[in-house]
XYZ file of C-alpha atoms in Angstrom:
458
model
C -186.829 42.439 -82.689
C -183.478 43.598 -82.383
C -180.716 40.587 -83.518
C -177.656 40.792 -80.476
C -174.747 42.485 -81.322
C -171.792 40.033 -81.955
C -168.327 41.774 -82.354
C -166.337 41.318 -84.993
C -163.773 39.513 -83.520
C -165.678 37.300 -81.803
C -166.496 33.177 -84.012
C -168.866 30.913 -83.953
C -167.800 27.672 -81.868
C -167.567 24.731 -84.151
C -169.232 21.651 -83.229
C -166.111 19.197 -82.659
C -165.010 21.791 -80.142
C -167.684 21.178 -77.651
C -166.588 17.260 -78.765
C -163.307 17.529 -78.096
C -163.578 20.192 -74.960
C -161.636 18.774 -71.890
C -163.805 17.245 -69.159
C -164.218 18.645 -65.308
C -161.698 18.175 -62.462
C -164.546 15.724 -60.639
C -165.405 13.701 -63.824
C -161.792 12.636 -64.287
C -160.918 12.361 -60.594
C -163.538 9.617 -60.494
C -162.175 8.127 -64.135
C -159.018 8.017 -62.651
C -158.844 5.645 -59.420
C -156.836 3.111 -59.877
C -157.717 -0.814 -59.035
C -155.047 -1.625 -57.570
C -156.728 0.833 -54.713
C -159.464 -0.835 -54.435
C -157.834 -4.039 -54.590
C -156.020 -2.576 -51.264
C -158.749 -1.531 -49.420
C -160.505 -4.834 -49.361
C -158.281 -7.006 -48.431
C -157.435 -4.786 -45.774
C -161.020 -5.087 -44.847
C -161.083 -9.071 -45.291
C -157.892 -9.656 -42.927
C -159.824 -7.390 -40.634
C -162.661 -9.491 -40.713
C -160.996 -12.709 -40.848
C -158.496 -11.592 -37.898
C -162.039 -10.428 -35.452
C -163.354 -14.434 -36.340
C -160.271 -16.049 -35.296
C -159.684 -14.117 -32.000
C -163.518 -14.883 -31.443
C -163.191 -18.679 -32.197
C -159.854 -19.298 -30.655
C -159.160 -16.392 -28.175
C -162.567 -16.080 -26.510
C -163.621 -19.012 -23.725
C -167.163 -20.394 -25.404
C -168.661 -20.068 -21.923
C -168.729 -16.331 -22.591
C -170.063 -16.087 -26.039
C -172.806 -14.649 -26.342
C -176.592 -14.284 -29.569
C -175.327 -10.802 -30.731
C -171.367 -11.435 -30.848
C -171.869 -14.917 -32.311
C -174.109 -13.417 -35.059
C -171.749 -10.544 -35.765
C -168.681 -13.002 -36.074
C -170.742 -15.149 -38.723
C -171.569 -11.703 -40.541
C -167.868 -10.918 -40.974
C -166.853 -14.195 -41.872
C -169.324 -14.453 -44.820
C -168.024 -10.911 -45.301
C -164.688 -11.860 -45.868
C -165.099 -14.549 -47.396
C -166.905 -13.411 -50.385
C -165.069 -10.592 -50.553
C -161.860 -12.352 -50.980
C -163.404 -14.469 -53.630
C -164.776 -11.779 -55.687
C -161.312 -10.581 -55.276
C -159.223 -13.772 -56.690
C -161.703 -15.206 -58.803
C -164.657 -14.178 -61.638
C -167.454 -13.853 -59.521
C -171.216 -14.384 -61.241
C -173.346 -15.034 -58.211
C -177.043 -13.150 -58.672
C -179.834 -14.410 -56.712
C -183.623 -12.683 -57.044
C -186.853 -13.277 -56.614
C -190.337 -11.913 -56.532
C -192.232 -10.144 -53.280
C -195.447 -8.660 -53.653
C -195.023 -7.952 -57.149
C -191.581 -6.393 -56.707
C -188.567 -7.884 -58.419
C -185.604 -8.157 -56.106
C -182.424 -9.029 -57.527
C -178.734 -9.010 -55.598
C -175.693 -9.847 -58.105
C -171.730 -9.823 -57.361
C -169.745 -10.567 -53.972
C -173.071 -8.858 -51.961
C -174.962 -11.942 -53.099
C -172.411 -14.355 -52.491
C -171.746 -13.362 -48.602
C -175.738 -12.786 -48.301
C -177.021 -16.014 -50.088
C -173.837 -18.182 -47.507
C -175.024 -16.278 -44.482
C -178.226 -16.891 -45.051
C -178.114 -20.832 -46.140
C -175.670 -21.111 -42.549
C -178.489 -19.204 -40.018
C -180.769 -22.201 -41.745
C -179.072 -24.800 -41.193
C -177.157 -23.264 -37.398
C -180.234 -21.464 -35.778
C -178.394 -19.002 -33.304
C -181.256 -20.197 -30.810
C -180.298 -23.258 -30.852
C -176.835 -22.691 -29.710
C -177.633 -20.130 -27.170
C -180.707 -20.762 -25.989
C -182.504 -18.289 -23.228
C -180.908 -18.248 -19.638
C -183.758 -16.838 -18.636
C -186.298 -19.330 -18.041
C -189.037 -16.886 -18.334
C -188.435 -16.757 -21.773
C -188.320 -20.398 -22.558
C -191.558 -21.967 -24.010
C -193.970 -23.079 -21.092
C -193.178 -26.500 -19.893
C -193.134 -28.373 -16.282
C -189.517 -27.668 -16.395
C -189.874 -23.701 -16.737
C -192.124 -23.341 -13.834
C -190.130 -25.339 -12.063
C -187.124 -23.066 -13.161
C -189.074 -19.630 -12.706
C -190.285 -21.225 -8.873
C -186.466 -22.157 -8.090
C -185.603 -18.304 -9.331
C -188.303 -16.678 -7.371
C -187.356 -19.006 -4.292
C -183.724 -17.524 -4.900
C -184.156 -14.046 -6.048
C -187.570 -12.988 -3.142
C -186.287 -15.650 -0.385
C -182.457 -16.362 -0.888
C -183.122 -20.040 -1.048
C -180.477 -22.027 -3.219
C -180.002 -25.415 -4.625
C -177.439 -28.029 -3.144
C -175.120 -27.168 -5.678
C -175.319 -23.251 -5.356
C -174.689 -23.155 -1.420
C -171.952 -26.169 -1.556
C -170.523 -23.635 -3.336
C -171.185 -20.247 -1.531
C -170.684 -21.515 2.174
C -167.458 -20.702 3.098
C -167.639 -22.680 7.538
C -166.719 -26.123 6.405
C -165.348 -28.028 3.700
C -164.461 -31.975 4.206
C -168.004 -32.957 5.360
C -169.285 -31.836 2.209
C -166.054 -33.188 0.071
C -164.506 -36.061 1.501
C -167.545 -37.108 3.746
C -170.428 -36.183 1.056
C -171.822 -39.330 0.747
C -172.217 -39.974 4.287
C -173.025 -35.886 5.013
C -175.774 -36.203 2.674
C -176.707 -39.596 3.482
C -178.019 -38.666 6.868
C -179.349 -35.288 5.656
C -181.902 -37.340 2.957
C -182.434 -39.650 5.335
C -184.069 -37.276 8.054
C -185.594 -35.018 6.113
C -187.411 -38.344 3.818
C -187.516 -40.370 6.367
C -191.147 -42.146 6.959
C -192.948 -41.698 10.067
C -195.697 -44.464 9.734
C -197.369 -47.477 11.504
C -200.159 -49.487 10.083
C -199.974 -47.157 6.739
C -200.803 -43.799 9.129
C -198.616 -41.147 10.774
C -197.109 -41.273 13.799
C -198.541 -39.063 16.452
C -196.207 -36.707 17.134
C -196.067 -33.287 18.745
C -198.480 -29.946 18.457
C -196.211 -26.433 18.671
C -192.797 -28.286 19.197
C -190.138 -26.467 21.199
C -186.631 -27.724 20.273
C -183.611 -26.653 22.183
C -180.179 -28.711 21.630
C -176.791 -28.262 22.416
C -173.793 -30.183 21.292
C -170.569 -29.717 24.328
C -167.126 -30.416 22.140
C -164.484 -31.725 24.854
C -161.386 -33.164 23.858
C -162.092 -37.201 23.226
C -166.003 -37.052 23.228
C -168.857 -34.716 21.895
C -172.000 -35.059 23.983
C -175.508 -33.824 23.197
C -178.445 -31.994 25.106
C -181.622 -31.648 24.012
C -185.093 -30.739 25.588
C -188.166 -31.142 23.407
C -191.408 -30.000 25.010
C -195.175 -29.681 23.506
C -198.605 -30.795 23.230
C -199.342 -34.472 23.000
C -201.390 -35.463 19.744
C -203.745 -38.303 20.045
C -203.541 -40.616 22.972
C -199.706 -41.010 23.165
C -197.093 -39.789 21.375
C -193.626 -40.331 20.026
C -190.485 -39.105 20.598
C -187.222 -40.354 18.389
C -184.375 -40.650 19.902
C -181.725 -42.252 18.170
C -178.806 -40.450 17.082
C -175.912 -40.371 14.596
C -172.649 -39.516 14.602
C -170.879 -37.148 11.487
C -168.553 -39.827 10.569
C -169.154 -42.896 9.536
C -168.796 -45.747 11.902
C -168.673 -43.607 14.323
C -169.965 -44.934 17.873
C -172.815 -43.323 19.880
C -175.172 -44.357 22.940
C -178.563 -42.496 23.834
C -180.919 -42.330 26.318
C -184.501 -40.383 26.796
C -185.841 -39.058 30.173
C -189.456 -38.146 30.378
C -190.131 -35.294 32.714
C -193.466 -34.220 34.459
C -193.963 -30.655 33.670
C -196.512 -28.103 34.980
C -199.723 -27.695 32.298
C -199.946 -23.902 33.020
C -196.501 -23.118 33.269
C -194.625 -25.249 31.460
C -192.167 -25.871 34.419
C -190.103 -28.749 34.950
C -190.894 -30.395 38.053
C -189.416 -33.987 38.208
C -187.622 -36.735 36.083
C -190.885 -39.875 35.830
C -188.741 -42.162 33.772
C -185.818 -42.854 31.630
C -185.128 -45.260 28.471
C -182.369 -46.438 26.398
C -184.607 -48.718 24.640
C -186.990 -48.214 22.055
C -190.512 -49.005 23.471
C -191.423 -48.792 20.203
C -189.915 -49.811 16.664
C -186.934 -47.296 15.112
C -186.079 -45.745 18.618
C -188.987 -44.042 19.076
C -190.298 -43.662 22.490
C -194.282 -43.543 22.930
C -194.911 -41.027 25.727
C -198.626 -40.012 27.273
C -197.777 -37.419 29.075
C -198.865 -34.272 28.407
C -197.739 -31.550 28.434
C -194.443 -33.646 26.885
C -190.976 -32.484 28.375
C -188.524 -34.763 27.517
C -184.686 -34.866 27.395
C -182.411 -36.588 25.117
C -178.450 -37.317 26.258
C -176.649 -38.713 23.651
C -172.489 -39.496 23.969
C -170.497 -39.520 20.417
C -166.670 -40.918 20.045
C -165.665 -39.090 17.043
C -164.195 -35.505 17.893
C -164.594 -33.401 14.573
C -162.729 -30.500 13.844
C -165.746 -29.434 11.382
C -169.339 -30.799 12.138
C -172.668 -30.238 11.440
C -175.217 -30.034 13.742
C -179.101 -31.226 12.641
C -182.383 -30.167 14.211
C -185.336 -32.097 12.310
C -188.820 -31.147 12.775
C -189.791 -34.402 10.967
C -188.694 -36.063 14.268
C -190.881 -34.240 16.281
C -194.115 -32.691 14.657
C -196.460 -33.624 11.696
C -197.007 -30.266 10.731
C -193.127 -29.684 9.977
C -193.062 -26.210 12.383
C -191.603 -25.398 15.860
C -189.588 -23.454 17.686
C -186.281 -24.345 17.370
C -182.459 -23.119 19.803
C -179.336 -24.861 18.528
C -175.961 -24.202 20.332
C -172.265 -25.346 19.899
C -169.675 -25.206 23.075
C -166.587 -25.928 22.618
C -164.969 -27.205 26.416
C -161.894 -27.731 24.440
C -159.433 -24.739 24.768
C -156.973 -26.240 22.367
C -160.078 -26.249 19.355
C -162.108 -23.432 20.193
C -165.534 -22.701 17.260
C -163.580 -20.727 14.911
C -166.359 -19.943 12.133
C -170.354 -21.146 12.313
C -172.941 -20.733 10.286
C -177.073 -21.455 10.652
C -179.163 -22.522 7.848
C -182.665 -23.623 7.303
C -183.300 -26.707 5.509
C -186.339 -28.492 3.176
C -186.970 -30.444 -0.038
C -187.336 -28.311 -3.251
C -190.449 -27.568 -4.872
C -189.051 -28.955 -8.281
C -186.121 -31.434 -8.822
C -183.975 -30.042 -11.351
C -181.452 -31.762 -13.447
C -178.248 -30.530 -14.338
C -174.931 -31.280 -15.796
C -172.215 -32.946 -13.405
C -168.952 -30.662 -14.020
C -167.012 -34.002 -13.818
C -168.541 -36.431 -15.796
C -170.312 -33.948 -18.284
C -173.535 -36.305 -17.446
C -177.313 -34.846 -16.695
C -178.290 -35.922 -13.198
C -180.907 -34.884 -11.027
C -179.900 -32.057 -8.203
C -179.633 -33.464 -4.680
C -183.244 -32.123 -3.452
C -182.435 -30.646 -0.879
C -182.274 -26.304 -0.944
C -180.725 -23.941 1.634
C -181.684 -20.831 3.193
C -179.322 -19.024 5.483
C -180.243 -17.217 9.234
C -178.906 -14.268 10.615
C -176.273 -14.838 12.331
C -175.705 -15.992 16.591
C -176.213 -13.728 19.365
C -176.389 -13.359 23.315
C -180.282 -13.761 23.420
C -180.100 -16.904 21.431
C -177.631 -17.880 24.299
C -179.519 -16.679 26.878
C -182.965 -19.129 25.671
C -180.839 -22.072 25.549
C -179.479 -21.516 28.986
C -183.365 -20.791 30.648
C -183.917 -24.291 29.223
C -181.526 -26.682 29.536
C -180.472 -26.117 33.077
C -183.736 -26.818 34.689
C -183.227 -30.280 33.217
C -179.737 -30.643 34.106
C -180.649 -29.618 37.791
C -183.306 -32.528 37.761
C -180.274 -34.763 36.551
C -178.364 -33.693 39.349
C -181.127 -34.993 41.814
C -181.821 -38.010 40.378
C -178.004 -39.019 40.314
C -177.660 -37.682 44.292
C -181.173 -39.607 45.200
C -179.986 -42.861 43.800
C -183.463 -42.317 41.218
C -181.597 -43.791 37.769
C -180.076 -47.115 39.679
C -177.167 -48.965 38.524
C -178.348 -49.449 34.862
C -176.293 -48.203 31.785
C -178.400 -45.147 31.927
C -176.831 -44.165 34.969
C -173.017 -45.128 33.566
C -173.615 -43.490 30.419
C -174.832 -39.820 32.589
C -171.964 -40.793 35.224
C -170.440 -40.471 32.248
C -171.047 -37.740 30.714
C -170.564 -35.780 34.454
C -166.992 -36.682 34.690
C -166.324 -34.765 31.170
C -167.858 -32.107 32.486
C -165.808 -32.322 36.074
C -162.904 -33.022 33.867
C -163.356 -29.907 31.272
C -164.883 -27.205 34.245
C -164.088 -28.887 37.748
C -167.138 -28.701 39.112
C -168.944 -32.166 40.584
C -172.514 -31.146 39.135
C -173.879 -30.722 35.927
C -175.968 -27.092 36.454
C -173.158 -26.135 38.336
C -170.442 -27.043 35.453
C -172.553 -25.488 32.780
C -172.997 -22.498 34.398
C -168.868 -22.300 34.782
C -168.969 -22.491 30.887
C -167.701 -18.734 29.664
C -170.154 -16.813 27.765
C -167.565 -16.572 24.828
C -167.693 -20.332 24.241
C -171.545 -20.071 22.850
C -172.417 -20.136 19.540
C -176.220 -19.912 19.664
C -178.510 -19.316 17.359
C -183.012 -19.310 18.041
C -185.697 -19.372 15.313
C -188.851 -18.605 16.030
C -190.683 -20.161 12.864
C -188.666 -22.886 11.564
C -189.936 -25.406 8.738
C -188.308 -28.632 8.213
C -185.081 -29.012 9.200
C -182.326 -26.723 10.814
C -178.255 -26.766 10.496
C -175.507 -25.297 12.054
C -171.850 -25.749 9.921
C -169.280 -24.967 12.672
C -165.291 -25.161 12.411
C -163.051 -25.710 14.987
């Protein structure tokens, strides 16, 4: 085999050559960084870290901290930390162990911040300081489904708690501040309120028809209200008592019982009148039937906001009925400004929650709020069909001598001259009808369930 040619001027290398030869650009490049670099670079890196805590901690309100920023925030800390004790100080932390046959071992300022982080999410679970909102994804307790039936209530039927609508209704604001405990006073005590003699229910009324009105004059608010149904059992009763908004606040009522057509319903004459209970907590026991009855009731303390109260506990053990509710204001000076309908009823759940004052658990006020659309000229229009029929009858009765010289008949006298006063006319039907379309605030519900309320503002 033929040796290669090597020319003659060409040498051998020696061996220390190749020893001594100079390294590549890369190799020394890497050789060459210098600490102090380094050094640089991570501290710039720790004050990062460090400066993204403290904002967190100090700059950020804790009401808006949230799982994945609050385990970020720990992440850097430990970061920083370690790093900036690796940096000042001989660091020998190594922690290993064995999984699934595998030895796993982390040494340096990577074991330091993971071994702290780790030994902190042990002791600090992040669940435990920001547990679900979601009550779906809470573990499955009497207090969850009570939770997920307040959200569906809310989210499918745009029912809210007490402390939601206080909150969100925007008609009134003293009767639910400064009068609270009275406000709510008489709204618990209607809608709890027991309707038993002997231990059994009072027989009330089958397919209730509710229509009131509330006149605002300028010293005196007076009330209207028809009820008319189907007697249950062999009599029925009607409550009649009434309350005013304020407290000590003075009011008088009396109860007519009509005779009304069974087929249509008609109002034919005024049988009898009462401004005492026939029967214990101003209820009046009535065997008529069909029952068409009127309340009058005559309140001292003119409001500038009110609320007006329909309960269907008063009337009907099935909690249903038809229900009109109106507001006039005869006053020009304090005309309705703002109104507002709402259906009321006890919650499916109580709920407890913290008291922004005290910082206390309490239960919620049980009581949740669903509002109506809003009032229109039809809802007007049902109240007028029936309330003047009854106001006509009153008319007759006073002109026929019928009530007597009683304090029924003062308290209607009454209640005639504020409506000569406010309209001029010398009749009731004929002062009412006087009453400018404008002035109504009506509202009608065709299915109503417990309780119904109208917030008005004058």
């Amino acid at each position: 085999m033929e040796e290669p040619r090597v020319d003659s001027t060409q040498t051998a290398p020696e061996p220390d050559e190749f020893q001594n030869e100079t390294p590549n650009h890369r190799t020394a490049t890497l050789e060459r960084i210098n600490p102090k670099h380094i050094f640089a670079v991570a501290t710039v890196i720790t004050l990062v870290a460090l400066g993204a805590t403290t904002f967190y901690l100090f700059f950020i309100n804790p009401n808006d901290w949230t799982l994945p920023s609050f385990v970020v925030v720990i992440v850097l800390m430990f970061f920083a930390l370690s790093t900036a004790n690796s940096l000042l100080f001989v660091n020998s932390t190594r922690i290993g162990g064995t999984l699934m046959g595998l030895t796993v071992a982390v040494a340096g300022p990577v074991a330091l911040w993971f071994s702290g982080m780790l030994l902190f999410f042990y002791l600090i679970p992040p669940a435990t300081l920001f547990p679900p909102k979601d009550p779906l994804e809470r573990p499955l307790t009497l207090e969850k489904f009570g939770d997920i039936v307040t959200q569906v209530m809310k989210r499918e039927f745009n029912w809210s708690t007490y402390t939601e609508w206080k909150k969100d209704q925007d008609t009134v604001d003293e009767i639910f501040d400064e009068e609270e405990p009275t406000t709510l006073r008489n709204l618990l005590g209607g809608l709890y309120e027991t309707r038993k003699s002997d231990g059994k229910p009072l027989a009330m009324l089958g397919e209730p028809h509710i229509t009131t009105v509330f006149f605002y004059f300028e010293k005196v608010v007076i009330k209207v209200q028809r009820i008319t149904g189907l007697r249950e059992g062999e009599n029925t009763y009607i409550r009649f008592e009434s309350h005013g908004t304020e407290s000590g606040a003075k009011t008088a009522s009396v109860i007519f019982v009509g005779d009304s057509d069974k087929n249509t319903g008609i109002l034919r004459r005024m049988k009898r009148f009462s401004s005492n209970s026939s029967y214990k907590g101003y209820y009046e026991e009535i065997s008529e039937n069909p029952v068409d009855c009127l309340i009058l009731a005559y309140y001292d303390d003119v409001v500038q906001e009110d609320y007006l109260i329909v309960n269907l506990k008063r009337f009907s053990n099935d909690l249903s009925g038809r229900i009109d509710l109106a507001a006039v204001s005869l006053d020009e000076i304090h005309p309705i400004n703002a109104s507002s309908f709402w259906q009321i009823q006890p919650p499916l759940f109580l709920k407890r929650i913290i008291s922004s004052t005290s910082n206390e658990e309490h239960i919620e006020v049980p009581l949740v709020f669903q509002k109506v659309r809003g009032a229109d000229v039809e809802a007007a229009q049902k109240v007028h069909d029936r309330i003047i029929p009854w106001l006509e009858t009153l008319d007759v009765s006073l002109a026929n001598d019928q009530i007597g010289d009683s304090p029924v008949r003062n308290l209607v006298e009454a209640v005639r001259g504020a409506f000569e006063n406010a309209t001029g006319a010398p009749t009731l039907a004929e002062a009412y009808h006087l009453i400018k379309e404008e002035n109504f605030k009506a509202y009608h519900l065709e299915n109503a369930r417990y309780a119904s309320m109208m917030l008005l503002r004058r």
